[in-house]
Coordinates of C-alpha atoms in Angstrom, one line a residue:
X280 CA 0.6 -7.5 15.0
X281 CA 2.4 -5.7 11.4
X282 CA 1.0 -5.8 8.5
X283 CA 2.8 -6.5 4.8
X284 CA 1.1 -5.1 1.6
X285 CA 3.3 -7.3 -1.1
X286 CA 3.0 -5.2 -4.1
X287 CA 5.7 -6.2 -6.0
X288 CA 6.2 -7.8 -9.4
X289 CA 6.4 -7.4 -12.8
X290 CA 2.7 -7.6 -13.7
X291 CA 3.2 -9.2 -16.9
X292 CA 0.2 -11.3 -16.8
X293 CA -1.8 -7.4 -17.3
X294 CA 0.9 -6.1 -20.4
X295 CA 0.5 -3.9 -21.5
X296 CA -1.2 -2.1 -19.1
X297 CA 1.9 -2.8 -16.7
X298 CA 4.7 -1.9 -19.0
X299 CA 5.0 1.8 -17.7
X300 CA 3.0 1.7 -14.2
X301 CA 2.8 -1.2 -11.8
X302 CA -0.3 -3.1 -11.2
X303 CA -1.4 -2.1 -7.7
X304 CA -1.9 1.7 -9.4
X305 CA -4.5 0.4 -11.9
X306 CA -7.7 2.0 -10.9
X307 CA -10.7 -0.4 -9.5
X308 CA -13.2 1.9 -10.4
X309 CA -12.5 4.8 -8.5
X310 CA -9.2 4.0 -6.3
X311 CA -6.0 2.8 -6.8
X312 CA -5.6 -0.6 -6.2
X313 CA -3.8 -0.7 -3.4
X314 CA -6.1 0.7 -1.5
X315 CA -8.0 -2.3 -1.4
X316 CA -5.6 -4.6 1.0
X317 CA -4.4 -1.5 3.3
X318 CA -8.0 -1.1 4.0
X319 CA -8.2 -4.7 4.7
X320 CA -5.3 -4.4 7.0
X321 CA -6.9 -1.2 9.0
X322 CA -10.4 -3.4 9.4
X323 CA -8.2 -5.9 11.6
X324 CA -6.6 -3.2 13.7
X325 CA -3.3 -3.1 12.3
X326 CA -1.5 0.7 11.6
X327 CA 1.7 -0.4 11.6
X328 CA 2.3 -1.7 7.6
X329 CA 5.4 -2.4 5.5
X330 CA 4.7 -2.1 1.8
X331 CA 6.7 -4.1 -0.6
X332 CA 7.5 -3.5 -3.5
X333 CA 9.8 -3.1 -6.7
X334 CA 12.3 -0.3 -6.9
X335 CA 10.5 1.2 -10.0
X336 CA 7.0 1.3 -8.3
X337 CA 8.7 2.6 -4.2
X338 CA 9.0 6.4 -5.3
X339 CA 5.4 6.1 -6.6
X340 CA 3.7 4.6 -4.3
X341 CA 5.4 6.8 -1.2
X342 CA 3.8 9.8 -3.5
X343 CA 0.7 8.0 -3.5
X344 CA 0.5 7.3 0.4
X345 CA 3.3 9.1 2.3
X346 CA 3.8 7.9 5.9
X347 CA 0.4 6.9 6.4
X348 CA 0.3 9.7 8.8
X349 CA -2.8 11.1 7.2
X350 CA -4.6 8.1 7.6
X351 CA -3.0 7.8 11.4
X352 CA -1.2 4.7 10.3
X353 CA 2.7 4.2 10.2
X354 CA 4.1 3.1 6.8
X355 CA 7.1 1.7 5.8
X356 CA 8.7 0.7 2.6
X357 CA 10.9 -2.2 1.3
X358 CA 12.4 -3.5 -2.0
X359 CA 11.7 -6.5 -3.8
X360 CA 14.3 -6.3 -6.3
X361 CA 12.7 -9.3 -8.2
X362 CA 9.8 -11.5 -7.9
X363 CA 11.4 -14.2 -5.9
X364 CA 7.7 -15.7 -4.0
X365 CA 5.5 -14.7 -1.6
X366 CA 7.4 -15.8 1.2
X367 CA 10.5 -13.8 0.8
X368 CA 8.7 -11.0 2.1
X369 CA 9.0 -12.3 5.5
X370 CA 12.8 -11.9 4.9
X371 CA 12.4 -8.8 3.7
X372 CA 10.6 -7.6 6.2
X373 CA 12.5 -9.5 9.1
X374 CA 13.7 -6.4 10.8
X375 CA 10.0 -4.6 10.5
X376 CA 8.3 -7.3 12.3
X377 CA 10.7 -7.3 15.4
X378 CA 9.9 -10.5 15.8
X379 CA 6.5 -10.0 16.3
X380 CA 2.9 -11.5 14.5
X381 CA 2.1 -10.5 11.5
X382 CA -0.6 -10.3 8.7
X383 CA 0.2 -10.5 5.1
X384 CA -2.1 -9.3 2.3
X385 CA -1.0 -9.4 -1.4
X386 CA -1.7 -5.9 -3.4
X387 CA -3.9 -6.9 -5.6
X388 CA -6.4 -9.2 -3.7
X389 CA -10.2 -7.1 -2.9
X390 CA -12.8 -8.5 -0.1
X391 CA -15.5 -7.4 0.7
X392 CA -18.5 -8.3 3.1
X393 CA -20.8 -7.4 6.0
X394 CA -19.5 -8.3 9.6
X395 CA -15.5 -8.9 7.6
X396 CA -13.9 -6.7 10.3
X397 CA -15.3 -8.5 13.2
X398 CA -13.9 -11.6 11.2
X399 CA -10.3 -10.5 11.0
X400 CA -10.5 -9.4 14.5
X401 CA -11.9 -12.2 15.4
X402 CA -8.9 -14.5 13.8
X403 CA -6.4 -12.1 14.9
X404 CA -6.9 -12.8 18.5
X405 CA -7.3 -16.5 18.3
X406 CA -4.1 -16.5 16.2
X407 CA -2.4 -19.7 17.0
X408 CA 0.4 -20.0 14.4
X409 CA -1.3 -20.0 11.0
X410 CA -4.7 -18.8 10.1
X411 CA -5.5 -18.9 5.8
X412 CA -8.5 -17.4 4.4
X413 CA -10.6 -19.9 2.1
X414 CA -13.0 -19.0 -0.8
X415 CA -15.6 -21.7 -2.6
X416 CA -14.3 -21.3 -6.3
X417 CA -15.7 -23.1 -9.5
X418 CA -12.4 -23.9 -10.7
X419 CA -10.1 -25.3 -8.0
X420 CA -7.3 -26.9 -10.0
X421 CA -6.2 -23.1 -10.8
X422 CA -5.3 -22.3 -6.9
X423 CA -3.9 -23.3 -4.1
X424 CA -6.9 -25.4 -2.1
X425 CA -7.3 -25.9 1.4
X426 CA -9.8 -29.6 2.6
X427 CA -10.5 -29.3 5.8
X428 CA -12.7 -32.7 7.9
X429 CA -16.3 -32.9 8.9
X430 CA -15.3 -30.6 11.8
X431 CA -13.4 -27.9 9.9
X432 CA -10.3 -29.1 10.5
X433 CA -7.7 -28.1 8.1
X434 CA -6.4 -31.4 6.8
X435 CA -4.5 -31.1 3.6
X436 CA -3.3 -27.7 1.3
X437 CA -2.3 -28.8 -2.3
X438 CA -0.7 -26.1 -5.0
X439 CA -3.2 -26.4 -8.5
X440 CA -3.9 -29.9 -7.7
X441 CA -5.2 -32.0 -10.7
X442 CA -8.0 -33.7 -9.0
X443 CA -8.9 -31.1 -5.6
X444 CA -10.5 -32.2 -3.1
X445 CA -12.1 -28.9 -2.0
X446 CA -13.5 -26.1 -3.6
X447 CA -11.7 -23.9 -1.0
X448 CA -9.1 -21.5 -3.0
X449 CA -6.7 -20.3 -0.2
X450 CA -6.8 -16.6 -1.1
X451 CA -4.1 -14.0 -0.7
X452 CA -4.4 -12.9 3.0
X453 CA -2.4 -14.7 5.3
X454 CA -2.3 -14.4 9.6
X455 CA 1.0 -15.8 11.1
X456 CA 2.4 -16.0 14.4
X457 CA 6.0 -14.7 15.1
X458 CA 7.6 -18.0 13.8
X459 CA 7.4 -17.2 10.6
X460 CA 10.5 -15.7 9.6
X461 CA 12.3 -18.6 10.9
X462 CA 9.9 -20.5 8.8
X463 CA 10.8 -18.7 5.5
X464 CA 14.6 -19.0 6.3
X465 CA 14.6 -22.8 5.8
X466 CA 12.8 -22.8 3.2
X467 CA 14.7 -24.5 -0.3
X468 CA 13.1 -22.1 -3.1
X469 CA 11.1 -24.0 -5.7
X470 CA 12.6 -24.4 -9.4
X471 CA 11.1 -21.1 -10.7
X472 CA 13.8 -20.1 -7.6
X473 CA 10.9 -18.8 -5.5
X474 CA 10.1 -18.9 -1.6
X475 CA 6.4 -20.5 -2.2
X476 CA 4.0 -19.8 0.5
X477 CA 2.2 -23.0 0.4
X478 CA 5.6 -24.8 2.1
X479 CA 5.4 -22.2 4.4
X480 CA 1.4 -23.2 5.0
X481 CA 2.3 -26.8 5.1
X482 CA 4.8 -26.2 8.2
X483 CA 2.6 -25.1 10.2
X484 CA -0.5 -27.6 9.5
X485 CA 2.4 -30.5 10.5
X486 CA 2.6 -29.0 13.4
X487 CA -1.2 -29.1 13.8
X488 CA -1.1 -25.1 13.9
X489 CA -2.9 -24.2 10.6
X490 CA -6.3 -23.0 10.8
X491 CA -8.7 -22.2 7.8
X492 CA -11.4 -19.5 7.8
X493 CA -14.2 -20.2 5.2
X494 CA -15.3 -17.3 3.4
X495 CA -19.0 -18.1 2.2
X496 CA -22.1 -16.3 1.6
X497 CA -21.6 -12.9 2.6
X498 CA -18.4 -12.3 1.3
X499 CA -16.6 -11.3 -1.9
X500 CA -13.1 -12.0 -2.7
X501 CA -11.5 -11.1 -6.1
X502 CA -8.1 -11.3 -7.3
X503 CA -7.7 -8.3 -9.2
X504 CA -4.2 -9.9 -11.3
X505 CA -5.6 -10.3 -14.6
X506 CA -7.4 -7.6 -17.5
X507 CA -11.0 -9.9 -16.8
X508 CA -11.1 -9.6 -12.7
X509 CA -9.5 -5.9 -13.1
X510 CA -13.1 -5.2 -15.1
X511 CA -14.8 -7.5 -12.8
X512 CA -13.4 -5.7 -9.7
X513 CA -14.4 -2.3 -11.0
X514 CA -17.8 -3.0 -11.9
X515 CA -18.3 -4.7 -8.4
X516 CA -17.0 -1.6 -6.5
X517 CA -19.4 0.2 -8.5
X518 CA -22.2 -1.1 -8.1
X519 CA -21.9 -1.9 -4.5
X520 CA -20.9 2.0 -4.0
X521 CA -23.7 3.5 -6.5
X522 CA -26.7 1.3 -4.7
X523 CA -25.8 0.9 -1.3
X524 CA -24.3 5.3 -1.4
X525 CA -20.9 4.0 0.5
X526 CA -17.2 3.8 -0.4
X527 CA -15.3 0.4 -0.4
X528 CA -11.9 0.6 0.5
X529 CA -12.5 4.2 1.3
X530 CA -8.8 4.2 3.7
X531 CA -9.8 8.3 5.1
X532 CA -13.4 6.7 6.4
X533 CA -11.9 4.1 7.8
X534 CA -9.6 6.0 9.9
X535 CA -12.1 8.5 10.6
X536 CA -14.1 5.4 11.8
X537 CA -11.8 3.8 13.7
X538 CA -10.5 6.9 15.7
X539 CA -7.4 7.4 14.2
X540 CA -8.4 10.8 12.7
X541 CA -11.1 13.4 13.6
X542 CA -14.1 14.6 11.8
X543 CA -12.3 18.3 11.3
X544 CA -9.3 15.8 9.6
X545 CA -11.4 14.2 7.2
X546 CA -13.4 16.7 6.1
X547 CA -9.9 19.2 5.4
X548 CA -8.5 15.7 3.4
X549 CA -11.9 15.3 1.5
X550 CA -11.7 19.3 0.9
X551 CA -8.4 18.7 -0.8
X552 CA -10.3 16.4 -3.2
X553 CA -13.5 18.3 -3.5
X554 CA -13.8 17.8 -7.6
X555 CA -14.2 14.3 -7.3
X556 CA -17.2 12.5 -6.1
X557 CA -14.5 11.1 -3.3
X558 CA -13.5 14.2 -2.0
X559 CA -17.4 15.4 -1.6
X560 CA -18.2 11.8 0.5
X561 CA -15.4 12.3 2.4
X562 CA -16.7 15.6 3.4
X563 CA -20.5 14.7 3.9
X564 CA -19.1 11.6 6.3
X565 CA -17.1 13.7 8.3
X566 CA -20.0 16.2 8.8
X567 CA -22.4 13.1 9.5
X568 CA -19.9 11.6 12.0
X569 CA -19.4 15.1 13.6

């Protein structure tokens, strides 16, 4: 399985924070944004990621990342000339996923949670078609909402519906089988001329191959689009990082962690950064991992 970081748009609903940098380089807290879904996409396993995004943001966000090497992850790096849905970046990134699974996380969606990365494992290996990612929100006629039976079943996905019938936002991770670029081909874009997602969703749940994952107690999912959950984010990262003494999101720990790099790897990285508080954790985990 790949992995697509969709980065892309205008960020207009954030102006005019947007108007000279892109979105997913706000900080939350102490990290750029993006940050936040590649270290989502490392938790599942993946090192093979294609970020997308627009031609203004690319040379930035290469600068920012690089090939992933230093993280022992392979990136890649695509144009979204225009915001045209979430779909097209399955046509966009036709040629990366060599017709292969993939795993699609939007740039500026943050979880969070004990036991997530046995979670995402977990749905990565039972991956049968399509598996979405639900969250229990107050205010379901805002998102996209998933009602699944008395068994779990996923049963119906409506976009903003004016009367839901769940609480279950679909949030902005997606698991898809190697169909899906076929999938997003036929699709008829919507009159806003975009590739919607949800039509790709509700392909696969005709075909009985749609799957829902409930995100309850435990977990934290924030979509970091707008000024409010861009505070709200921050102040969460915070608090979690100043009580608990542990980096979210924190991609050189995860790596380190996960085998891709060495202890004498992270500490020379964190050494780089030694002025920040970042730089010195980075240090002090590599000389507690040894």
């Amino acid at each position: 399985m790949k992995g697509i970081v969709l980065a892309g748009g205008n960020g207009t609903r954030m102006h005019p924070l947007t108007l000279a940098t892109s979105k997913q380089l706000l900080p939350v807290y102490d990290k750029p944004m993006v940050y936040y879904p590649l270290s989502v996409l490392m938790l599942a396993g993946l090192r093979d990621i294609l970020i997308i995004s627009n031609p203004e943001t690319l040379p930035v966000l290469r600068a920012l990342l690089g090939d992933g090497s230093r993280f022992g992850l392979n990136f890649s790096y695509a144009e979204q000339k225009e915001p045209r849905g979430i779909a097209e970046a399955f046509l966009i990134g036709e040629k990366f996923l060599d017709g292969g699974p993939s795993a699609l996380i939007l740039g500026d969606n943050l979880f969070h949670g004990a036991g997530f990365p046995k979670l995402l494992r977990s749905a990565r290996r039972e991956l049968d078609g399509c598996t979405l990612f639900g969250y229990p929100v107050s205010d379901p006629g805002r998102f996209g909402i998933g009602e699944v039976d008395a068994e779990g079943n996923l049963v119906s996905l409506e976009e903003k519906p004016s009367k839901p019938r769940s609480d279950n936002a679909i949030v902005g991770l997606y698991f898809y089988d190697s169909e899906v670029v076929d999938i997003a081909k036929e699709l008829t874009p919507s009159a806003r001329g975009e590739l919607e997602i949800t039509e790709v969703n509700q392909v696969y749940l005709k075909q009985g191959r749609a799957k829902l994952i409930r995100l309850g107690r435990g977990y934290t999912w924030l979509d970091a689009g707008t000024h409010d959950s861009l505070l709200s984010a921050s102040q969460y990262v915070q608090t979690i990082q100043h009580r608990q003494g542990v980096q979210v999101a924190c991609l050189e720990e995860i790596a380190l962690r996960l085998g891709h790099i060495d202890s004498q790897r992270c500490y020379e990285l964190g050494e780089r950064m030694k002025n920040s508080d970042y730089g010195r954790y980075l240090m002090q985990v590599a000389q507690e991992v040894g």
